[in-house]
Amino acid sequence: MQEDADRAAAGHASPASPGSSGSSASPASSGSSSSLSGLRAAVREGWMGENRAAARRFVACYELFLECQRREESGAGAGECRPGHAVVDPIDVATGYVVAAMAISSRRATTMISFAFDLHTRYPAILTAMAQGRLDQRAAEVLASQMATVHVDVLDLVQQQVVDEYLAAIEGGIRLGEKAIRSNVDAIIAGYDANGIRLRRQEAARTRGVRVNKGIDGMSTISAILATEEAAVLAEALDHRVADHRAADAAAAADAAANARDGDGDGEAAGEVDDYSLAERRADALMSLVCGDTGPGQPGAAGQSATAGAGVAPLRPRVTVIATGNHARDDGGARVEFTRTGQAALQALLDMLATSDGATFEAVDPRIGAADDARAALTYRPSADLARRIRLRDGTCRHPGCAIPAESCDLDHVVPFDHTDPERGGHTTEANLAAMCRRHHRFKTFSDWRYHLHPDGTLTVTTPEGSTMLTRPSGPLADYRREHAHTETQAWARQQRRTPDPTGDDRADAEPTYWSRRAARHNAERHNTERARATTDTIPTPPAESSRWWNRNAPHASAIELGIRTLLLDHHRQRLDDIIDPPPF
């Protein structure tokens, strides 16, 4: 196969220039050209192998879904549900198995199964091209998404023409961008089903929205899908606000430069290098448009045009502080968490509070079970404090692979609550509650998968076949507990190094006595004092009005003398300490 790929690559090589001949090429250049051809062929073969593997993966996902569907139809609830309904959705079961097999998120697994279903039922021509290694998964997804609303009566003709023209283009050396690919597909669709394009655009309008996602390193993501005209208006507003900010910065720099020339300033602002990127300025502009500018000289500030800051709601953030309230236990510092976006640095919080119109602080005790109550444990509904703790602990839905925020999840009793006799188990406590999105809450309740929650919030999920998956809570409360546990582990390790446990006949290590520790302490103090004298200027500072006597009798400091003195002191210090401060025995 490698030889065939090499011959194919050689067949596509560009012809020699008119003034060149095969005999004039040097052996070195011929060897280099052959090496490049082989590498190019290897790259293409790897690409084609990846495409074939993707096709096999989609075939396996489709067959897995069919098996889960067959078992659901013959299992619980068979024949009792309306068409299109199920007690446990087969795609949820298949998603769980794909997550267990591939270690991917539930959303990605569901998307993979859904696309596998579409490839088999709507776009077999695309699947065939992938199985041949000629079409990659990303291109297949683009082609399928453009044909999503094509009427079934003409779909076979449309997809075959779309696939044939796309393969002919890329194999002919044409490289198209995604926008060009979509335009070409729409041109084909328009010849068969122009209404399909209108339907697709109407459905696209339903994806409009703004989403806030927690990030890392003190950053978060806000993404927006807007109509084209809305995005154009927002972009124009951002650009105008960026221009206003740049003008304000330029005026401030000019004032600083003028003050420096007049001797009223240090001129540092005028010499600053402006490495602030356009993206950063747009982020500032977005905050300005939403929250307003309150600084002097800023657009929308007091005394200026009211158009920038008009109608802006006051900034009142909600901040969660996780700490026990015991200063001795919180010596590592409290954890500051914003409810929607995640952890923030303390200085960032202080800067924000300086410009806000107040804030809501929520104190959370991180100790396990701090909100449990013996009487409330026998009631089905958790208290508000307990519910808040579970969401802060879990962060997201606890089912393997699911990333739905805990704020949008149900609170599920891992051991089912016994409504007949609550004393028998399934108590409403932190150790028995977990955040589950509605989809996975139903899946856990009605499927035969087994769930076990550990005291620290770790959840173990076992499939009917016996494979096990484990998820750990990812919320700020769990992070705080892990950091605290790590600190305690390090403290224990230090203790064990100092005082190991007596085992068998082993003798404990001898420790310094009181007198030895005192001598060592005095030794360190003398060492620090002498070193400070040796490394600092020992010449006394003369009075403000020096007399002739001072000038004649000023002490002379010799660097050589100081170096020798330091060397001698380091060499003989231990002997001198033993003579000056000997132990009493």
Short mmCIF file of C-alpha atoms in Angstrom, two decimals, residues 1-175:
data_model
loop_
_atom_site.label_atom_id
_atom_site.label_comp_id
_atom_site.label_asym_id
_atom_site.label_seq_id
_atom_site.Cartn_x
_atom_site.Cartn_y
_atom_site.Cartn_z
CA MET A 1 0.00 0.00 0.00
CA GLN A 2 2.87 2.33 0.78
CA GLU A 3 4.35 1.72 -2.69
CA ASP A 4 0.98 2.50 -4.30
CA ALA A 5 0.77 5.73 -2.31
CA ASP A 6 4.30 6.66 -3.42
CA ARG A 7 3.39 6.04 -7.07
CA ALA A 8 0.21 8.08 -6.65
CA ALA A 9 2.17 10.93 -5.14
CA ALA A 10 4.70 10.76 -7.95
CA GLY A 11 1.93 10.84 -10.52
CA HIS A 12 0.66 14.12 -9.05
CA ALA A 13 4.09 15.73 -8.98
CA SER A 14 4.43 18.96 -10.92
CA PRO A 15 6.28 18.70 -14.26
CA ALA A 16 9.80 19.98 -14.64
CA SER A 17 10.44 23.47 -15.91
CA PRO A 18 11.07 23.84 -19.66
CA GLY A 19 14.76 24.50 -19.20
CA SER A 20 15.42 21.51 -17.00
CA SER A 21 15.98 17.86 -17.76
CA GLY A 22 15.93 14.68 -15.74
CA SER A 23 19.68 14.10 -16.20
CA SER A 24 20.61 17.53 -14.84
CA ALA A 25 19.07 16.87 -11.35
CA SER A 26 21.71 16.19 -8.71
CA PRO A 27 21.56 12.97 -6.64
CA ALA A 28 20.99 15.04 -3.48
CA SER A 29 17.96 16.84 -4.93
CA SER A 30 16.55 13.57 -6.26
CA GLY A 31 16.85 11.97 -2.84
CA SER A 32 15.20 14.95 -1.16
CA SER A 33 12.30 14.90 -3.64
CA SER A 34 11.81 11.17 -3.08
CA SER A 35 11.80 11.67 0.69
CA LEU A 36 9.19 14.44 0.47
CA SER A 37 7.01 12.30 -1.79
CA GLY A 38 7.16 9.44 0.68
CA LEU A 39 6.29 11.69 3.62
CA ARG A 40 3.44 13.27 1.70
CA ALA A 41 2.08 9.83 0.85
CA ALA A 42 2.37 8.76 4.50
CA VAL A 43 0.42 11.83 5.61
CA ARG A 44 -2.35 11.09 3.11
CA GLU A 45 -2.48 7.45 4.08
CA GLY A 46 -2.79 8.42 7.75
CA TRP A 47 -5.59 10.83 6.88
CA MET A 48 -7.45 8.17 4.91
CA GLY A 49 -6.96 5.64 7.72
CA GLU A 50 -8.42 8.11 10.20
CA ASN A 51 -11.44 8.61 7.95
CA ARG A 52 -12.01 4.85 7.71
CA ALA A 53 -11.69 4.50 11.48
CA ALA A 54 -14.26 7.27 11.99
CA ALA A 55 -16.67 5.45 9.68
CA ARG A 56 -16.21 2.20 11.64
CA ARG A 57 -16.83 4.10 14.90
CA PHE A 58 -20.10 5.51 13.55
CA VAL A 59 -21.21 2.07 12.40
CA ALA A 60 -20.51 0.67 15.88
CA CYS A 61 -22.39 3.53 17.56
CA TYR A 62 -25.40 2.96 15.33
CA GLU A 63 -25.45 -0.76 16.08
CA LEU A 64 -25.08 -0.05 19.81
CA PHE A 65 -28.06 2.29 19.68
CA LEU A 66 -30.18 -0.29 17.85
CA GLU A 67 -29.37 -2.88 20.51
CA CYS A 68 -30.25 -0.49 23.34
CA GLN A 69 -33.49 0.37 21.55
CA ARG A 70 -34.35 -3.30 21.13
CA ARG A 71 -33.76 -4.00 24.81
CA GLU A 72 -35.83 -1.02 25.89
CA GLU A 73 -38.73 -2.01 23.68
CA SER A 74 -38.70 -5.52 25.12
CA GLY A 75 -38.04 -4.42 28.72
CA ALA A 76 -39.82 -2.28 31.31
CA GLY A 77 -42.66 -0.23 29.91
CA ALA A 78 -42.84 -2.17 26.64
CA GLY A 79 -46.14 -1.54 24.90
CA GLU A 80 -47.31 0.91 27.59
CA CYS A 81 -45.84 4.17 26.18
CA ARG A 82 -47.17 6.35 23.42
CA PRO A 83 -45.18 6.35 20.17
CA GLY A 84 -42.09 8.50 20.54
CA HIS A 85 -41.99 8.04 24.32
CA ALA A 86 -39.95 5.75 26.58
CA VAL A 87 -39.40 5.25 30.28
CA VAL A 88 -35.64 5.23 29.62
CA ASP A 89 -34.57 6.82 26.35
CA PRO A 90 -32.45 4.29 24.41
CA ILE A 91 -30.09 7.07 23.31
CA ASP A 92 -29.36 7.82 26.99
CA VAL A 93 -28.43 4.19 27.56
CA ALA A 94 -26.25 4.13 24.45
CA THR A 95 -24.64 7.42 25.50
CA GLY A 96 -23.70 5.91 28.85
CA TYR A 97 -21.96 3.00 27.16
CA VAL A 98 -20.10 5.28 24.73
CA VAL A 99 -18.90 7.46 27.64
CA ALA A 100 -17.68 4.33 29.42
CA ALA A 101 -15.87 3.12 26.29
CA MET A 102 -14.31 6.36 25.03
CA ALA A 103 -13.99 8.61 28.12
CA ILE A 104 -15.73 11.56 26.44
CA SER A 105 -18.48 13.91 27.59
CA SER A 106 -22.14 12.93 27.43
CA ARG A 107 -22.88 15.76 24.99
CA ARG A 108 -20.16 14.61 22.63
CA ALA A 109 -21.30 10.98 22.88
CA THR A 110 -24.92 11.91 22.18
CA THR A 111 -23.85 14.01 19.19
CA MET A 112 -21.81 11.08 17.89
CA ILE A 113 -24.72 8.64 18.17
CA SER A 114 -27.13 11.11 16.60
CA PHE A 115 -24.79 11.71 13.67
CA ALA A 116 -24.27 7.95 13.28
CA PHE A 117 -28.05 7.52 13.08
CA ASP A 118 -28.33 10.25 10.44
CA LEU A 119 -25.49 8.78 8.37
CA HIS A 120 -27.27 5.42 8.21
CA THR A 121 -30.82 6.67 7.70
CA ARG A 122 -30.38 9.91 5.70
CA TYR A 123 -26.85 10.24 4.31
CA PRO A 124 -25.51 6.81 3.27
CA ALA A 125 -23.47 8.42 0.47
CA ILE A 126 -21.50 10.42 3.04
CA LEU A 127 -20.87 7.29 5.15
CA THR A 128 -19.67 5.40 2.07
CA ALA A 129 -17.18 8.14 1.21
CA MET A 130 -15.87 8.09 4.78
CA ALA A 131 -15.52 4.30 4.73
CA GLN A 132 -13.45 4.65 1.54
CA GLY A 133 -11.17 7.10 3.34
CA ARG A 134 -11.96 9.94 0.92
CA LEU A 135 -14.01 12.17 3.24
CA ASP A 136 -13.06 13.37 6.73
CA GLN A 137 -15.49 13.70 9.62
CA ARG A 138 -15.47 17.51 9.76
CA ALA A 139 -16.36 17.83 6.10
CA ALA A 140 -19.05 15.16 6.51
CA GLU A 141 -20.61 17.15 9.36
CA VAL A 142 -20.64 20.33 7.27
CA LEU A 143 -22.27 18.61 4.30
CA ALA A 144 -24.88 16.90 6.48
CA SER A 145 -25.77 20.09 8.37
CA GLN A 146 -26.45 21.92 5.11
CA MET A 147 -28.81 19.15 3.96
CA ALA A 148 -30.60 18.80 7.32
CA THR A 149 -33.93 20.18 6.06
CA VAL A 150 -33.92 18.81 2.51
CA HIS A 151 -37.14 16.93 1.77
CA VAL A 152 -36.80 13.16 1.91
CA ASP A 153 -38.21 12.75 -1.61
CA VAL A 154 -35.18 14.43 -3.20
CA LEU A 155 -32.59 13.79 -0.49
CA ASP A 156 -30.95 10.83 -2.25
CA LEU A 157 -30.37 12.81 -5.44
CA VAL A 158 -29.13 15.89 -3.57
CA GLN A 159 -26.69 14.08 -1.29
CA GLN A 160 -25.19 12.02 -4.12
CA GLN A 161 -24.54 15.12 -6.22
CA VAL A 162 -23.17 17.00 -3.20
CA VAL A 163 -20.75 14.20 -2.30
CA ASP A 164 -19.63 13.59 -5.88
CA GLU A 165 -18.91 17.27 -6.57
CA TYR A 166 -17.08 17.75 -3.26
CA LEU A 167 -14.87 14.67 -3.76
CA ALA A 168 -14.13 15.67 -7.36
CA ALA A 169 -13.05 19.12 -6.16
CA ILE A 170 -10.69 18.04 -3.38
CA GLU A 171 -9.19 15.20 -5.42
CA GLY A 172 -8.65 17.66 -8.25
CA GLY A 173 -6.52 19.85 -6.00
CA ILE A 174 -9.17 22.44 -5.14
CA ARG A 175 -9.17 23.49 -1.49
#
